[in-house]
Short mmCIF file of C-alpha atoms and ligand atoms in Angstrom, two decimals:
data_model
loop_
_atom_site.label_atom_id
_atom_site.label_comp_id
_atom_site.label_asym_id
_atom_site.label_seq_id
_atom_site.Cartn_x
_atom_site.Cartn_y
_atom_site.Cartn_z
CA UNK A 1 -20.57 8.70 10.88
CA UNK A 2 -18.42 6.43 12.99
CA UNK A 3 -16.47 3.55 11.55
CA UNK A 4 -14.83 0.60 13.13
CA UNK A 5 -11.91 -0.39 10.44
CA UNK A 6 -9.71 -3.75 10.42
CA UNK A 7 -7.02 -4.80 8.39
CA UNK A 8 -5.59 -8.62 8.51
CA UNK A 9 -4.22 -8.95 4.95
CA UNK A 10 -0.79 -9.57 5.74
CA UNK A 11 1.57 -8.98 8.84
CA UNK A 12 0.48 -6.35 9.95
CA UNK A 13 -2.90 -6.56 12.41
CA UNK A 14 -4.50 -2.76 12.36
CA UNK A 15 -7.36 -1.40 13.86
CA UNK A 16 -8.49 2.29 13.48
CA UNK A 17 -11.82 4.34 14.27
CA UNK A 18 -12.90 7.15 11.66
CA UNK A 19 -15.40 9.59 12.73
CA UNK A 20 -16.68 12.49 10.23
CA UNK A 21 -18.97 14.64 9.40
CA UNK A 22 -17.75 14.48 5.81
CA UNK A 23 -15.94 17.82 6.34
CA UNK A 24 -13.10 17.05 9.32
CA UNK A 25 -11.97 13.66 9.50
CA UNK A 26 -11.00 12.50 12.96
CA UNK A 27 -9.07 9.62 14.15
CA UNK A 28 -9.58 9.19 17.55
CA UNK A 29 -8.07 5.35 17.56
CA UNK A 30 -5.32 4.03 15.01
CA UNK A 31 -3.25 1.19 16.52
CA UNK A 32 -1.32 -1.08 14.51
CA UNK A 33 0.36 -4.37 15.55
CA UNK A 34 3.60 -5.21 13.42
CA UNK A 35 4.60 -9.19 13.02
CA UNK A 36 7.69 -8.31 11.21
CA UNK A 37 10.09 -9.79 14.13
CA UNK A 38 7.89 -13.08 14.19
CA UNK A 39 8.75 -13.35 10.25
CA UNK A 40 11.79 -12.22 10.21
CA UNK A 41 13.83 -15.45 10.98
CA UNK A 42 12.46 -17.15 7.65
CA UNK A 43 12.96 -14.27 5.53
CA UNK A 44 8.88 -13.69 4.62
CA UNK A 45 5.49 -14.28 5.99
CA UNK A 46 4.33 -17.24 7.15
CA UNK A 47 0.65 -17.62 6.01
CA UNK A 48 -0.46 -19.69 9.11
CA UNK A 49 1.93 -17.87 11.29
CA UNK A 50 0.77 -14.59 10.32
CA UNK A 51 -2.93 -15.83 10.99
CA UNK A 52 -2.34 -17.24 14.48
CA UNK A 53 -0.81 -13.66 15.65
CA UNK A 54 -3.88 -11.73 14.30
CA UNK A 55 -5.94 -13.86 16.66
CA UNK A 56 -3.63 -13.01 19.10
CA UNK A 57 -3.39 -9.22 18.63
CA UNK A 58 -6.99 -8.35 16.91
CA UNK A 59 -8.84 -8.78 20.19
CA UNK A 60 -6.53 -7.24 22.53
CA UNK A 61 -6.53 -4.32 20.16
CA UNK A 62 -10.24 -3.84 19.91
CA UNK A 63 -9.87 -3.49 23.48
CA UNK A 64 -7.89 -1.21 23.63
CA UNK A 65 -9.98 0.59 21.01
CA UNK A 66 -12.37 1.91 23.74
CA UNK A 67 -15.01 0.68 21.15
CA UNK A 68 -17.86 -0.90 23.35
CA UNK A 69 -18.44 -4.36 23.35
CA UNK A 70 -21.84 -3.47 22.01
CA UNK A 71 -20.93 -1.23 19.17
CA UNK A 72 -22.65 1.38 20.68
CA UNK A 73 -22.16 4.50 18.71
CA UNK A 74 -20.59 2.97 15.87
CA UNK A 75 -22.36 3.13 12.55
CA UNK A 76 -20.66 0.52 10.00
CA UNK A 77 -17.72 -2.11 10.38
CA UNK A 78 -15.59 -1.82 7.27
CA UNK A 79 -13.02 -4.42 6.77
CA UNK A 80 -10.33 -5.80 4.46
CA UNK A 81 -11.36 -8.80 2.25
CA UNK A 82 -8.52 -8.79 -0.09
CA UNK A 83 -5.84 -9.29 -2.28
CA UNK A 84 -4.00 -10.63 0.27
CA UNK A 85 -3.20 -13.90 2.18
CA UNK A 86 -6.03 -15.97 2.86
CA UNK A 87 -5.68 -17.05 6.38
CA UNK A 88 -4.73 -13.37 7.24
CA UNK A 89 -8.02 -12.30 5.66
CA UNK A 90 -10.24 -14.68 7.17
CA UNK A 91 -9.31 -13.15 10.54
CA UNK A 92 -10.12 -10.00 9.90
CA UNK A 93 -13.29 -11.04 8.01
CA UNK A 94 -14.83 -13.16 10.70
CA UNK A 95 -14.14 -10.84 13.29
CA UNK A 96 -15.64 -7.95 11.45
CA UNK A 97 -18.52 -9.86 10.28
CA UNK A 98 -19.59 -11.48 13.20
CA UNK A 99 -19.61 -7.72 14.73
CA UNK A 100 -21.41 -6.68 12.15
CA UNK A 101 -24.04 -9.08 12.57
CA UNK A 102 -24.52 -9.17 16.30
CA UNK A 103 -24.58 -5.35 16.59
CA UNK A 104 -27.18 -5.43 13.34
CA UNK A 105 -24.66 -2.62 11.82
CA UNK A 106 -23.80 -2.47 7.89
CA UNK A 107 -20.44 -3.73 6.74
CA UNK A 108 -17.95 -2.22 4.29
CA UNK A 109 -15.82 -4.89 2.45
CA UNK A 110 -12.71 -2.71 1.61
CA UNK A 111 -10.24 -3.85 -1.36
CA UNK A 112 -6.67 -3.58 0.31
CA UNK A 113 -5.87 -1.80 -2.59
CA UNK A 114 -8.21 0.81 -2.62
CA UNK A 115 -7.21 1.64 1.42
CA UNK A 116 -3.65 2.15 0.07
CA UNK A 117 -5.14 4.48 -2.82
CA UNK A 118 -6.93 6.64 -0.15
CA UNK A 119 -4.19 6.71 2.36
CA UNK A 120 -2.81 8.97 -0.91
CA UNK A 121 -5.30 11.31 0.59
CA UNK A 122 -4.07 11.99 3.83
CA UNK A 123 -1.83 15.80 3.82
CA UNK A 124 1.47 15.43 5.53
CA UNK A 125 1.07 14.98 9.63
CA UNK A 126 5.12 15.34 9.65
CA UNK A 127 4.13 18.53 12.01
CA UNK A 128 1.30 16.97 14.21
CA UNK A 129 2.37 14.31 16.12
CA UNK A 130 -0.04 13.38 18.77
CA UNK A 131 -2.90 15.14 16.48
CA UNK A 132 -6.06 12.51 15.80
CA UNK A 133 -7.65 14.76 12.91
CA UNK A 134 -6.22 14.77 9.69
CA UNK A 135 -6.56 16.84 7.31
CA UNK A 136 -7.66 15.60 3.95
CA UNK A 137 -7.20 16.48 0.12
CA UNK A 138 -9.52 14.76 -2.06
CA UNK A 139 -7.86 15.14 -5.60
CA UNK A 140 -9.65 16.14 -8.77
CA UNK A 141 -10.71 13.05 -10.76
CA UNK A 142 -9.29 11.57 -13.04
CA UNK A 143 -6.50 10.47 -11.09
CA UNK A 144 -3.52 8.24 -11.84
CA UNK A 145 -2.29 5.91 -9.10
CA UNK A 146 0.78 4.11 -8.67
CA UNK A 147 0.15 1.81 -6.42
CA UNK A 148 3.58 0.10 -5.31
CA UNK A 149 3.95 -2.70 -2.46
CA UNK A 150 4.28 -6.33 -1.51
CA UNK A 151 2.19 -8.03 -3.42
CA UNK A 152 1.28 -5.26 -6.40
CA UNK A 153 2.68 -2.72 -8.71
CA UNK A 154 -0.35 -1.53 -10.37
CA UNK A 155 -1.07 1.56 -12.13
CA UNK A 156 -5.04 2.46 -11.39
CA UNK A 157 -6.97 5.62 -13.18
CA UNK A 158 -9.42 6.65 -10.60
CA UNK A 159 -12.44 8.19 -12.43
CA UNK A 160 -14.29 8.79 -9.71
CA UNK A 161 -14.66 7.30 -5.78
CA UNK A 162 -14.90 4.26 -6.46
CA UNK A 163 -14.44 4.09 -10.33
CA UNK A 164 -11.31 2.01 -11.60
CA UNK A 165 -9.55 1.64 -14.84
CA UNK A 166 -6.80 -0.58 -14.67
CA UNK A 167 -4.05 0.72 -16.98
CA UNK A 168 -1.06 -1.63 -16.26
CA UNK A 169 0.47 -3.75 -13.55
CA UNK A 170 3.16 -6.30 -13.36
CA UNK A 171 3.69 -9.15 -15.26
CA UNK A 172 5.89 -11.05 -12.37
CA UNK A 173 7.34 -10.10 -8.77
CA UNK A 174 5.99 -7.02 -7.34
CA UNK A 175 8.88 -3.89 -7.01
CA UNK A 176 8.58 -4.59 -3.42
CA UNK A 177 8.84 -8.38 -3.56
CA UNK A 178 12.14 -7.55 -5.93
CA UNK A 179 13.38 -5.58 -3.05
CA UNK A 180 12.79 -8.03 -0.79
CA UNK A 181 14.55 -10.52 -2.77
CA UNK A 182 17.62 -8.99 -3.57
CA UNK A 183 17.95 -8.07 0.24
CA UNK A 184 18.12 -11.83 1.05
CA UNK A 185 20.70 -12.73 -1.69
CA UNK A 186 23.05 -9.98 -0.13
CA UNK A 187 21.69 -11.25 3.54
CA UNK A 188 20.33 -7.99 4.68
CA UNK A 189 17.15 -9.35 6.54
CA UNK A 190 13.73 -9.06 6.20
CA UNK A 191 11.62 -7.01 5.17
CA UNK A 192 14.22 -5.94 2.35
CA UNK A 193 13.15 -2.66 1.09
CA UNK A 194 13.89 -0.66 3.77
CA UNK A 195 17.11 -2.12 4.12
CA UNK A 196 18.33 -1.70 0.51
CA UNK A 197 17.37 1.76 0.78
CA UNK A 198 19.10 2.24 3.71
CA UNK A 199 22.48 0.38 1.86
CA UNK A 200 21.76 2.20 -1.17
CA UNK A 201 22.24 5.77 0.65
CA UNK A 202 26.16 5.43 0.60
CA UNK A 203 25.98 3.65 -2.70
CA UNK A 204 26.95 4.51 -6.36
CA UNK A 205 23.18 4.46 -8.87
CA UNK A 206 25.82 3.88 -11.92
CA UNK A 207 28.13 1.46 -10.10
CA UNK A 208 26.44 -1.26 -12.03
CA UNK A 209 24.11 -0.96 -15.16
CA UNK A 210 21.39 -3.16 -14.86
CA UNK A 211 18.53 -4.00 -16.83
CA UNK A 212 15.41 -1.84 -17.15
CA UNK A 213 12.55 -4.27 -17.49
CA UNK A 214 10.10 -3.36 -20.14
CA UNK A 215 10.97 0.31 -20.76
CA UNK A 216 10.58 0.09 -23.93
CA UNK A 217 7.36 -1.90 -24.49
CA UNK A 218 4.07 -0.05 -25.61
CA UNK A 219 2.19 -0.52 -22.90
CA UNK A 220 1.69 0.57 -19.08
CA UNK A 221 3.22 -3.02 -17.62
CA UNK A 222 5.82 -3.72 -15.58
CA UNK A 223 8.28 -6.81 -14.92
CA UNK A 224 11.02 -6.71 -12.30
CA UNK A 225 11.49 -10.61 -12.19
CA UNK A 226 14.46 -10.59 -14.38
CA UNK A 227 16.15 -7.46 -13.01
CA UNK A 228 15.95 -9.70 -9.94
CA UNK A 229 17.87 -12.26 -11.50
CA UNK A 230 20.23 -10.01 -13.37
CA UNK A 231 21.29 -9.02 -9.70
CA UNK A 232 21.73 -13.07 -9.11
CA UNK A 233 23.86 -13.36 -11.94
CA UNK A 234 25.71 -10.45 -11.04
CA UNK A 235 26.64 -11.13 -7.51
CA UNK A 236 27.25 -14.83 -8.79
CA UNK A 237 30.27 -13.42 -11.04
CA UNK A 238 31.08 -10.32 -9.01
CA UNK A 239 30.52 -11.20 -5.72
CA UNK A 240 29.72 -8.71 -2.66
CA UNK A 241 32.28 -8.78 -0.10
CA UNK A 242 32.96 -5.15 0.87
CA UNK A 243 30.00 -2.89 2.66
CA UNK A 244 30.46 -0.35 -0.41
CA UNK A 245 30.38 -3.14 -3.18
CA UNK A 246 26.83 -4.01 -1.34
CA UNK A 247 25.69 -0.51 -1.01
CA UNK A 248 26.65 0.04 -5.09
CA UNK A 249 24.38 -3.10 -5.97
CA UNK A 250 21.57 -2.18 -3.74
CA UNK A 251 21.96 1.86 -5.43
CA UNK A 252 21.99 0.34 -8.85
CA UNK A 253 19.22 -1.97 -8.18
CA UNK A 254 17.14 0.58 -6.53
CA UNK A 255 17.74 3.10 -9.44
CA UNK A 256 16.73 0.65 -12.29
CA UNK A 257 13.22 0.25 -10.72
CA UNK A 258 12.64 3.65 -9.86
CA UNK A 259 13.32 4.57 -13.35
CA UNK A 260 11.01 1.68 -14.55
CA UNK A 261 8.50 3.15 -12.12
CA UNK A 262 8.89 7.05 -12.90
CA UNK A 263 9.37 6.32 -16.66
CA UNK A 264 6.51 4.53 -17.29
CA UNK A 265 4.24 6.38 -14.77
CA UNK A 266 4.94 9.27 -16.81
CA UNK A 267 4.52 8.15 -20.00
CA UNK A 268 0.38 7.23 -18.67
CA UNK A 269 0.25 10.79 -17.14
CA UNK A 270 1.38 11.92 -20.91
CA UNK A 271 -1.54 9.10 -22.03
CA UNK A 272 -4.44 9.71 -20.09
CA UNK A 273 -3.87 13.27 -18.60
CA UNK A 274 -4.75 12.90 -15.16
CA UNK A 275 -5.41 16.07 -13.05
CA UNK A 276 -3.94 13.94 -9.92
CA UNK A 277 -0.83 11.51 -9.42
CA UNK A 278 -1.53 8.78 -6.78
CA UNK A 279 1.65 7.43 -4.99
CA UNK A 280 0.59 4.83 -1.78
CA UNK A 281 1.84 1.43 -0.76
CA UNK A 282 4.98 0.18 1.05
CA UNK A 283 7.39 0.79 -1.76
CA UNK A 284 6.09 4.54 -1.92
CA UNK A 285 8.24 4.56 1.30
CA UNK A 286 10.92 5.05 -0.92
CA UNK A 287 13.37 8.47 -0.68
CA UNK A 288 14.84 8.04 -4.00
CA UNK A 289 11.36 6.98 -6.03
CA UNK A 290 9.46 9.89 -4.33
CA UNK A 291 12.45 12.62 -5.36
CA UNK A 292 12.57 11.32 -8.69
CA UNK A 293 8.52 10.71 -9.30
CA UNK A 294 8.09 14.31 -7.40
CA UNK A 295 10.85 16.10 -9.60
CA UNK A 296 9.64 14.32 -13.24
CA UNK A 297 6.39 15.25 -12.38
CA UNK A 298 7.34 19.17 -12.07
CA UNK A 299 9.47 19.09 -15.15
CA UNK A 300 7.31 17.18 -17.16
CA UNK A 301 3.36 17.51 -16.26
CA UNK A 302 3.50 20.67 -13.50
CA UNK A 303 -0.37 21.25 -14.22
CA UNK A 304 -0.92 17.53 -12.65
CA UNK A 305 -0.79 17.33 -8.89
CA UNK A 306 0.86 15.15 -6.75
CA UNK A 307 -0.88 12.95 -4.39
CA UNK A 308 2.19 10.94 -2.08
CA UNK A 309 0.91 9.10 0.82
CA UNK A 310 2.44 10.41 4.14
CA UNK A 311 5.25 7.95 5.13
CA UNK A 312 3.50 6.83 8.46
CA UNK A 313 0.43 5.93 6.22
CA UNK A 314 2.43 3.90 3.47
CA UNK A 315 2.84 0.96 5.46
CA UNK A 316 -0.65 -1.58 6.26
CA UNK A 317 -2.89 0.71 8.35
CA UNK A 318 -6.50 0.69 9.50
CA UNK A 319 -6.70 4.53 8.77
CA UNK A 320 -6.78 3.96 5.12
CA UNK A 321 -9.36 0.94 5.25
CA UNK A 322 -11.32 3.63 7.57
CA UNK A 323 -11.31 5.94 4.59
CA UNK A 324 -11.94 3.95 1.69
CA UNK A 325 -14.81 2.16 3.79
CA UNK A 326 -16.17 5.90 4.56
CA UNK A 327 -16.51 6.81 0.70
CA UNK A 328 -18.07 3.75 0.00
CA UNK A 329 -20.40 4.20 3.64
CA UNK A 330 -21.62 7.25 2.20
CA UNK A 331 -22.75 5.88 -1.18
CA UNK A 332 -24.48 2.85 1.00
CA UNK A 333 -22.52 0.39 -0.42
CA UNK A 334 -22.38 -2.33 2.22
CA UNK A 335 -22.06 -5.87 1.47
CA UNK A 336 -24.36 -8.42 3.09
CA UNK A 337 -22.29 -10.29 6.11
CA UNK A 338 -23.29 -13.55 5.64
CA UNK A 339 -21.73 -13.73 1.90
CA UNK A 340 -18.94 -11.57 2.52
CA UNK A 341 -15.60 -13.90 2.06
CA UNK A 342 -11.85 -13.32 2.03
CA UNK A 343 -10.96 -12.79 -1.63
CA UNK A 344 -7.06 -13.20 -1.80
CA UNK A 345 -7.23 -12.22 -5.74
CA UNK A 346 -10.19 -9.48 -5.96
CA UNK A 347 -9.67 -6.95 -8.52
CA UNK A 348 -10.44 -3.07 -8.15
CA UNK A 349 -14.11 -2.26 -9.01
O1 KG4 B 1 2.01 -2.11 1.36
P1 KG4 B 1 2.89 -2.99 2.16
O2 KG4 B 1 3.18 -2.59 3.58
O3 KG4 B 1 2.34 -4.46 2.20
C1 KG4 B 1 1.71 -5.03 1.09
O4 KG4 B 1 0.50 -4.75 0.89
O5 KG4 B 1 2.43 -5.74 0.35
O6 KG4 B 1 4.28 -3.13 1.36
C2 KG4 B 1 5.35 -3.86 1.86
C3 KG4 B 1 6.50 -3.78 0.87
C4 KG4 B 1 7.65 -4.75 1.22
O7 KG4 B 1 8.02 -5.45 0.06
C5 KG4 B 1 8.76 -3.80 1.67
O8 KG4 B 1 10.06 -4.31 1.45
C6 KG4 B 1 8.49 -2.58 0.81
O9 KG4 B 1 7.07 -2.47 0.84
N1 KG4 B 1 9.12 -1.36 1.33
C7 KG4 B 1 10.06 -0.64 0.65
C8 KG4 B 1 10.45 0.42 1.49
N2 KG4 B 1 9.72 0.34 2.66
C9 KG4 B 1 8.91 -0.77 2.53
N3 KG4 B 1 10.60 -0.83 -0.57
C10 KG4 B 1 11.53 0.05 -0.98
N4 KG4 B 1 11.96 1.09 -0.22
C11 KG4 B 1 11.45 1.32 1.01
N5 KG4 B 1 11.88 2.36 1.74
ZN1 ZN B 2 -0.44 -3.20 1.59
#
């Protein structure tokens, strides 16, 4: 099967073929177009903005894609149709559709979500640069994901391809909208998690104790909108002057949601008993939350195996819309193009 994959939910534009046999999964085209510079100067993405430049890049890029003009020789056109921003979407999903429908080939409507779960499949290409197939471990089911980016911080059993439970997710910001957030208040530029990571490398984790947001509640939920604040208030009384009293906040900071994460990740492994642990999504970029999430996992639950998606793949990609459209391909489960629409709020199902 050959699939034609799109992804237009935010600022990144991505377009990727998939072609398998169900055994080797090969790549031949994964091309992604980043916006981040076009954002950058107002500190997040611009809706509108962001849809104008995947007008400008999606065509260009399908170009480039080799993929004939007449979809010869591809089977299905699977696309993303949501959570994410509307006028992103829409791109992607009247691009993909209107393919679909002129080349009379299914479509695959692909939650964003569930492309960042199966990018979690994906092995390690640190050694095979240059490589188009990659080698894939499909976990044993049940698996728990944590699912960290953007726009989500969910925790998702997988029961089966496919099959969601949703277990907890947060109640506010997203971990990675925190980050973002606390790199504008100390004027580190956009997008903010990498750059608080890269701060909090020379910084002290106990320089400053903040809060931990719902550790201590009973259920799988998270909430990182007044650890946010607590930094505010902080850097309010404090202030930041000195590189090091920066890199100790953005340490701190970092270490009080990856122990929110890891804590309460663990506690659901210790719930529900996965066989597999899930990590994908732009905050699973993370050094420090993969070290710690990697090392409580060995101490704590060594029989359940870890899942982390490779670093190039934790980012927006078409690859992982490729994939999750493949394991839905295979079970037929196309949607019909004329109703498909960009769902900025669709759950898991
Ligand atoms: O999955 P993603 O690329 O887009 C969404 O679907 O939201 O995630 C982007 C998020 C941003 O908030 C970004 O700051 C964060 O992932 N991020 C990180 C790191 N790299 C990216 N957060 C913490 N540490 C990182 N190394
Ligand atoms: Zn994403």
């Amino acid at each position: 099967m050959r699939i034609l994959a799109i992804e237009t939910s935010c600022d990144e534009t991505a377009v990727a073929v998939l072609e398998s046999d169900g055994r080797v999964f090969h790549f031949p085209i994964e091309l992604v177009s980043s916006q981040v510079k076009d954002h950058a100067p107002f500190g997040g993405v611009i809706p509108e903005l962001a849809a104008r430049r995947h007008i400008d890049n999606l065509f260009p890029m399908l170009e480039q894609s080799g993929v004939p003009r007449t979809g010869k020789k591809i089977d299905a056109v699977a696309v993303t149709f949501g959570p994410g921003l509307v006028p992103a979407l829409r791109i992607g999903v009247e691009v993909a559709r209107t393919m679909a429908l002129l080349w009379g080939k299914p479509l695959v409507a692909v939650n964003h979500l569930e492309g960042h779960i199966y990018s979690a499949f994906i092995e390690d290409d640190s050694n095979r640069a240059g490589q188009t197939t990659l080698p894939l471990r499909l976990p044993d089911f049940p698996a728990l994901c944590l699912l960290v980016s953007g726009g989500h911080t969910e925790l998702v059993l997988m029961k089966d391809h496919g099959a969601y439970e949703h277990v907890g997710m947060t109640r506010d910001d997203a971990a990675g909208e925190a980050f973002d957030k606390v790199a504008k208040m100390l004027g580190l530029g956009y997008p903010g998690g990498p750059r608080v990571a890269e701060a909090a490398r020379t910084g002290h984790a106990e320089a400053v104790r903040f809060p931990r947001p719902m550790l201590e509640s009973h259920d799988f939920d998270f909430s990182f909108s007044g650890l946010k604040t607590a930094v505010m208030i902080y850097l309010k009384e404090h202030g930041a002057a000195a590189p090091q009293a920066v890199a100790d906040i953005c340490a701190s900071f970092q270490e009080a949601v990856v122990d929110v994460l890891v804590s309460k990740t663990l506690r659901a492994v210790n719930e529900f008993k996965p066989r597999s642990l899930l990590l994908a999504g732009g905050v699973s970029a993370n050094t420090r939350l993969r070290t710690e999430l990697a090392y409580a996992l060995k101490r704590d639950a060594p029989q359940v195996v870890p899942f982390f998606a490779p670093l190039k793949y934790t980012g927006d990609n078409a690859a992982m819309v490729a994939l999750a459209g493949y394991f839905r391909a295979v079970r037929r489960q196309f949607t019909d193009p004329l109703l498909l629409q960009a769902d900025p709020q669709c759950r898991l199902v």
